[in-house]
Amino acid sequence: MTTDTTTEKPGISAAIIVSEGRVLMVRRRVSEGELMWQFPAGQIEDGEAAEDAAVRETVEETGLVVTSIKLLGERVHPKTGRLMSYTACEPVQGEARVADEEELDAVAWVAHGEIKEYVPYGLFGPVQEYLDEALPH
């Protein structure tokens, strides 16, 4: 069985990182200078597991070393049409900061009650459920 992947864009893997009762979000520099808050994320490379991509992208974007706990789920993102994977992670070492200044503008540790201010259109169901359990509110 062969699959033609040349026409498909690679999937995106996002890291859902919880520490001290907050979740890490990054503000991306997207087109036309519009800034958007989301989770650390990036393209899954050939042969790379979604969980490994989430760990790698977190280090590249924020300098924070994390370990993956479990894959929370996958979906086709309603805004981008890209396949998205979401992996729960926990910090191992370092401090979250803007490590990739071309891609990111800011990082923030967000409390449960503040998520709607950062992501007004709501989170993917399994991610929201995980955060409902993992974060105090």
PDB file of C-alpha atoms in Angstrom:
ATOM      1  CA  MET A   1       0.000   0.000   0.000  1.00  0.00           C
ATOM      2  CA  THR A   2       1.421   3.372  -0.958  1.00  0.00           C
ATOM      3  CA  THR A   3       0.231   6.811   0.012  1.00  0.00           C
ATOM      4  CA  ASP A   4       0.947   9.913  -2.002  1.00  0.00           C
ATOM      5  CA  THR A   5       2.023  12.556   0.480  1.00  0.00           C
ATOM      6  CA  THR A   6       3.521  15.038  -1.984  1.00  0.00           C
ATOM      7  CA  THR A   7       0.211  16.871  -2.461  1.00  0.00           C
ATOM      8  CA  GLU A   8      -0.739  16.858   1.220  1.00  0.00           C
ATOM      9  CA  LYS A   9       0.756  19.319   3.656  1.00  0.00           C
ATOM     10  CA  PRO A  10       2.402  17.713   6.689  1.00  0.00           C
ATOM     11  CA  GLY A  11       0.356  17.560   9.865  1.00  0.00           C
ATOM     12  CA  ILE A  12       0.865  20.021  12.701  1.00  0.00           C
ATOM     13  CA  SER A  13       1.588  18.881  16.237  1.00  0.00           C
ATOM     14  CA  ALA A  14       0.661  21.050  19.232  1.00  0.00           C
ATOM     15  CA  ALA A  15       1.966  20.732  22.793  1.00  0.00           C
ATOM     16  CA  ILE A  16      -0.477  21.225  25.665  1.00  0.00           C
ATOM     17  CA  ILE A  17       1.916  22.017  28.531  1.00  0.00           C
ATOM     18  CA  VAL A  18       0.576  22.345  32.057  1.00  0.00           C
ATOM     19  CA  SER A  19       2.693  23.585  34.965  1.00  0.00           C
ATOM     20  CA  GLU A  20       1.764  25.039  38.356  1.00  0.00           C
ATOM     21  CA  GLY A  21      -1.916  25.273  37.485  1.00  0.00           C
ATOM     22  CA  ARG A  22      -1.474  27.063  34.145  1.00  0.00           C
ATOM     23  CA  VAL A  23      -1.142  26.130  30.458  1.00  0.00           C
ATOM     24  CA  LEU A  24       1.561  27.534  28.170  1.00  0.00           C
ATOM     25  CA  MET A  25       0.400  29.603  25.200  1.00  0.00           C
ATOM     26  CA  VAL A  26       2.466  31.406  22.584  1.00  0.00           C
ATOM     27  CA  ARG A  27       1.586  34.431  20.482  1.00  0.00           C
ATOM     28  CA  ARG A  28       2.510  33.848  16.865  1.00  0.00           C
ATOM     29  CA  ARG A  29       3.499  36.425  14.303  1.00  0.00           C
ATOM     30  CA  VAL A  30       1.060  35.512  11.551  1.00  0.00           C
ATOM     31  CA  SER A  31       0.401  37.225   8.217  1.00  0.00           C
ATOM     32  CA  GLU A  32      -0.126  40.989   8.111  1.00  0.00           C
ATOM     33  CA  GLY A  33       1.304  41.339  11.580  1.00  0.00           C
ATOM     34  CA  GLU A  34      -1.883  39.974  13.157  1.00  0.00           C
ATOM     35  CA  LEU A  35      -0.926  38.213  16.376  1.00  0.00           C
ATOM     36  CA  MET A  36      -2.693  35.076  17.525  1.00  0.00           C
ATOM     37  CA  TRP A  37      -2.407  33.053  20.736  1.00  0.00           C
ATOM     38  CA  GLN A  38      -2.110  29.287  20.459  1.00  0.00           C
ATOM     39  CA  PHE A  39      -0.170  26.345  21.845  1.00  0.00           C
ATOM     40  CA  PRO A  40       3.462  25.713  20.867  1.00  0.00           C
ATOM     41  CA  ALA A  41       3.169  23.803  17.579  1.00  0.00           C
ATOM     42  CA  GLY A  42       4.773  23.033  14.257  1.00  0.00           C
ATOM     43  CA  GLN A  43       5.003  20.679  11.306  1.00  0.00           C
ATOM     44  CA  ILE A  44       5.537  16.996  11.888  1.00  0.00           C
ATOM     45  CA  GLU A  45       8.673  15.901  10.003  1.00  0.00           C
ATOM     46  CA  ASP A  46       8.892  12.737   7.879  1.00  0.00           C
ATOM     47  CA  GLY A  47       8.972   9.664  10.086  1.00  0.00           C
ATOM     48  CA  GLU A  48       8.422  11.700  13.257  1.00  0.00           C
ATOM     49  CA  ALA A  49       5.701  10.796  15.764  1.00  0.00           C
ATOM     50  CA  ALA A  50       3.233  13.572  16.641  1.00  0.00           C
ATOM     51  CA  GLU A  51       4.316  13.401  20.299  1.00  0.00           C
ATOM     52  CA  ASP A  52       7.986  13.832  19.338  1.00  0.00           C
ATOM     53  CA  ALA A  53       7.151  16.799  17.099  1.00  0.00           C
ATOM     54  CA  ALA A  54       5.308  18.499  19.982  1.00  0.00           C
ATOM     55  CA  VAL A  55       8.384  18.091  22.228  1.00  0.00           C
ATOM     56  CA  ARG A  56      10.784  19.319  19.493  1.00  0.00           C
ATOM     57  CA  GLU A  57       8.682  22.338  18.524  1.00  0.00           C
ATOM     58  CA  THR A  58       8.318  23.409  22.167  1.00  0.00           C
ATOM     59  CA  VAL A  59      12.098  23.498  22.612  1.00  0.00           C
ATOM     60  CA  GLU A  60      12.617  25.305  19.278  1.00  0.00           C
ATOM     61  CA  GLU A  61       9.941  27.941  19.941  1.00  0.00           C
ATOM     62  CA  THR A  62      10.183  28.489  23.714  1.00  0.00           C
ATOM     63  CA  GLY A  63      13.438  26.915  24.936  1.00  0.00           C
ATOM     64  CA  LEU A  64      11.392  24.838  27.398  1.00  0.00           C
ATOM     65  CA  VAL A  65      12.320  21.139  27.524  1.00  0.00           C
ATOM     66  CA  VAL A  66       9.185  18.996  27.920  1.00  0.00           C
ATOM     67  CA  THR A  67       8.275  15.336  27.867  1.00  0.00           C
ATOM     68  CA  SER A  68       5.122  13.981  26.244  1.00  0.00           C
ATOM     69  CA  ILE A  69       2.514  12.370  28.492  1.00  0.00           C
ATOM     70  CA  LYS A  70      -0.148  11.274  25.993  1.00  0.00           C
ATOM     71  CA  LEU A  71      -1.734  12.103  22.662  1.00  0.00           C
ATOM     72  CA  LEU A  72      -5.032  13.873  23.431  1.00  0.00           C
ATOM     73  CA  GLY A  73      -6.502  13.680  19.941  1.00  0.00           C
ATOM     74  CA  GLU A  74      -6.353  14.684  16.294  1.00  0.00           C
ATOM     75  CA  ARG A  75      -8.624  16.667  13.970  1.00  0.00           C
ATOM     76  CA  VAL A  76      -8.643  18.671  10.784  1.00  0.00           C
ATOM     77  CA  HIS A  77      -8.387  22.262  12.049  1.00  0.00           C
ATOM     78  CA  PRO A  78     -11.523  24.244  11.136  1.00  0.00           C
ATOM     79  CA  LYS A  79      -9.590  27.435  10.295  1.00  0.00           C
ATOM     80  CA  THR A  80      -6.505  26.041   8.525  1.00  0.00           C
ATOM     81  CA  GLY A  81      -7.692  22.736   7.061  1.00  0.00           C
ATOM     82  CA  ARG A  82      -4.475  21.101   8.342  1.00  0.00           C
ATOM     83  CA  LEU A  83      -4.387  17.840  10.275  1.00  0.00           C
ATOM     84  CA  MET A  84      -3.681  18.762  13.920  1.00  0.00           C
ATOM     85  CA  SER A  85      -2.406  16.502  16.689  1.00  0.00           C
ATOM     86  CA  TYR A  86      -2.545  17.588  20.331  1.00  0.00           C
ATOM     87  CA  THR A  87      -0.133  16.120  22.886  1.00  0.00           C
ATOM     88  CA  ALA A  88      -0.241  16.646  26.643  1.00  0.00           C
ATOM     89  CA  CYS A  89       3.264  17.481  27.894  1.00  0.00           C
ATOM     90  CA  GLU A  90       4.973  18.415  31.139  1.00  0.00           C
ATOM     91  CA  PRO A  91       8.034  20.629  31.655  1.00  0.00           C
ATOM     92  CA  VAL A  92      11.354  18.925  32.395  1.00  0.00           C
ATOM     93  CA  GLN A  93      13.800  21.828  32.450  1.00  0.00           C
ATOM     94  CA  GLY A  94      14.199  25.451  31.508  1.00  0.00           C
ATOM     95  CA  GLU A  95      11.951  28.491  31.441  1.00  0.00           C
ATOM     96  CA  ALA A  96       9.474  29.278  28.670  1.00  0.00           C
ATOM     97  CA  ARG A  97      10.543  32.327  26.662  1.00  0.00           C
ATOM     98  CA  VAL A  98      10.452  33.563  23.081  1.00  0.00           C
ATOM     99  CA  ALA A  99      13.275  31.445  21.634  1.00  0.00           C
ATOM    100  CA  ASP A 100      12.216  31.772  17.975  1.00  0.00           C
ATOM    101  CA  GLU A 101      11.767  35.505  17.489  1.00  0.00           C
ATOM    102  CA  GLU A 102      10.843  35.129  13.812  1.00  0.00           C
ATOM    103  CA  GLU A 103       7.867  32.952  14.713  1.00  0.00           C
ATOM    104  CA  LEU A 104       6.801  34.158  18.165  1.00  0.00           C
ATOM    105  CA  ASP A 105       6.039  37.508  19.734  1.00  0.00           C
ATOM    106  CA  ALA A 106       5.277  36.435  23.338  1.00  0.00           C
ATOM    107  CA  VAL A 107       4.659  33.507  25.682  1.00  0.00           C
ATOM    108  CA  ALA A 108       2.194  33.323  28.583  1.00  0.00           C
ATOM    109  CA  TRP A 109       1.193  30.878  31.297  1.00  0.00           C
ATOM    110  CA  VAL A 110      -2.613  31.040  31.219  1.00  0.00           C
ATOM    111  CA  ALA A 111      -5.016  30.138  34.048  1.00  0.00           C
ATOM    112  CA  HIS A 112      -8.154  28.117  33.283  1.00  0.00           C
ATOM    113  CA  GLY A 113     -10.425  31.158  33.638  1.00  0.00           C
ATOM    114  CA  GLU A 114      -8.306  33.172  31.189  1.00  0.00           C
ATOM    115  CA  ILE A 115      -8.310  30.697  28.282  1.00  0.00           C
ATOM    116  CA  LYS A 116     -11.378  32.291  26.622  1.00  0.00           C
ATOM    117  CA  GLU A 117      -9.580  35.670  26.565  1.00  0.00           C
ATOM    118  CA  TYR A 118      -6.700  34.107  24.622  1.00  0.00           C
ATOM    119  CA  VAL A 119      -8.741  31.719  22.446  1.00  0.00           C
ATOM    120  CA  PRO A 120     -12.239  33.245  22.061  1.00  0.00           C
ATOM    121  CA  TYR A 121     -13.354  30.688  19.455  1.00  0.00           C
ATOM    122  CA  GLY A 122     -12.904  27.779  21.918  1.00  0.00           C
ATOM    123  CA  LEU A 123     -10.574  24.820  22.124  1.00  0.00           C
ATOM    124  CA  PHE A 124     -10.732  21.360  20.535  1.00  0.00           C
ATOM    125  CA  GLY A 125     -12.988  19.225  22.784  1.00  0.00           C
ATOM    126  CA  PRO A 126     -10.383  16.710  24.047  1.00  0.00           C
ATOM    127  CA  VAL A 127      -7.945  19.571  24.798  1.00  0.00           C
ATOM    128  CA  GLN A 128     -10.599  21.492  26.767  1.00  0.00           C
ATOM    129  CA  GLU A 129     -11.527  18.306  28.676  1.00  0.00           C
ATOM    130  CA  TYR A 130      -7.881  17.673  29.550  1.00  0.00           C
ATOM    131  CA  LEU A 131      -7.412  21.265  30.752  1.00  0.00           C
ATOM    132  CA  ASP A 132     -10.681  21.095  32.731  1.00  0.00           C
ATOM    133  CA  GLU A 133      -9.132  18.179  34.658  1.00  0.00           C
ATOM    134  CA  ALA A 134      -5.536  19.439  34.795  1.00  0.00           C
ATOM    135  CA  LEU A 135      -6.110  23.083  35.777  1.00  0.00           C
ATOM    136  CA  PRO A 136      -7.756  24.444  38.945  1.00  0.00           C
ATOM    137  CA  HIS A 137     -10.880  26.534  38.310  1.00  0.00           C
TER     138      HIS A 137
END
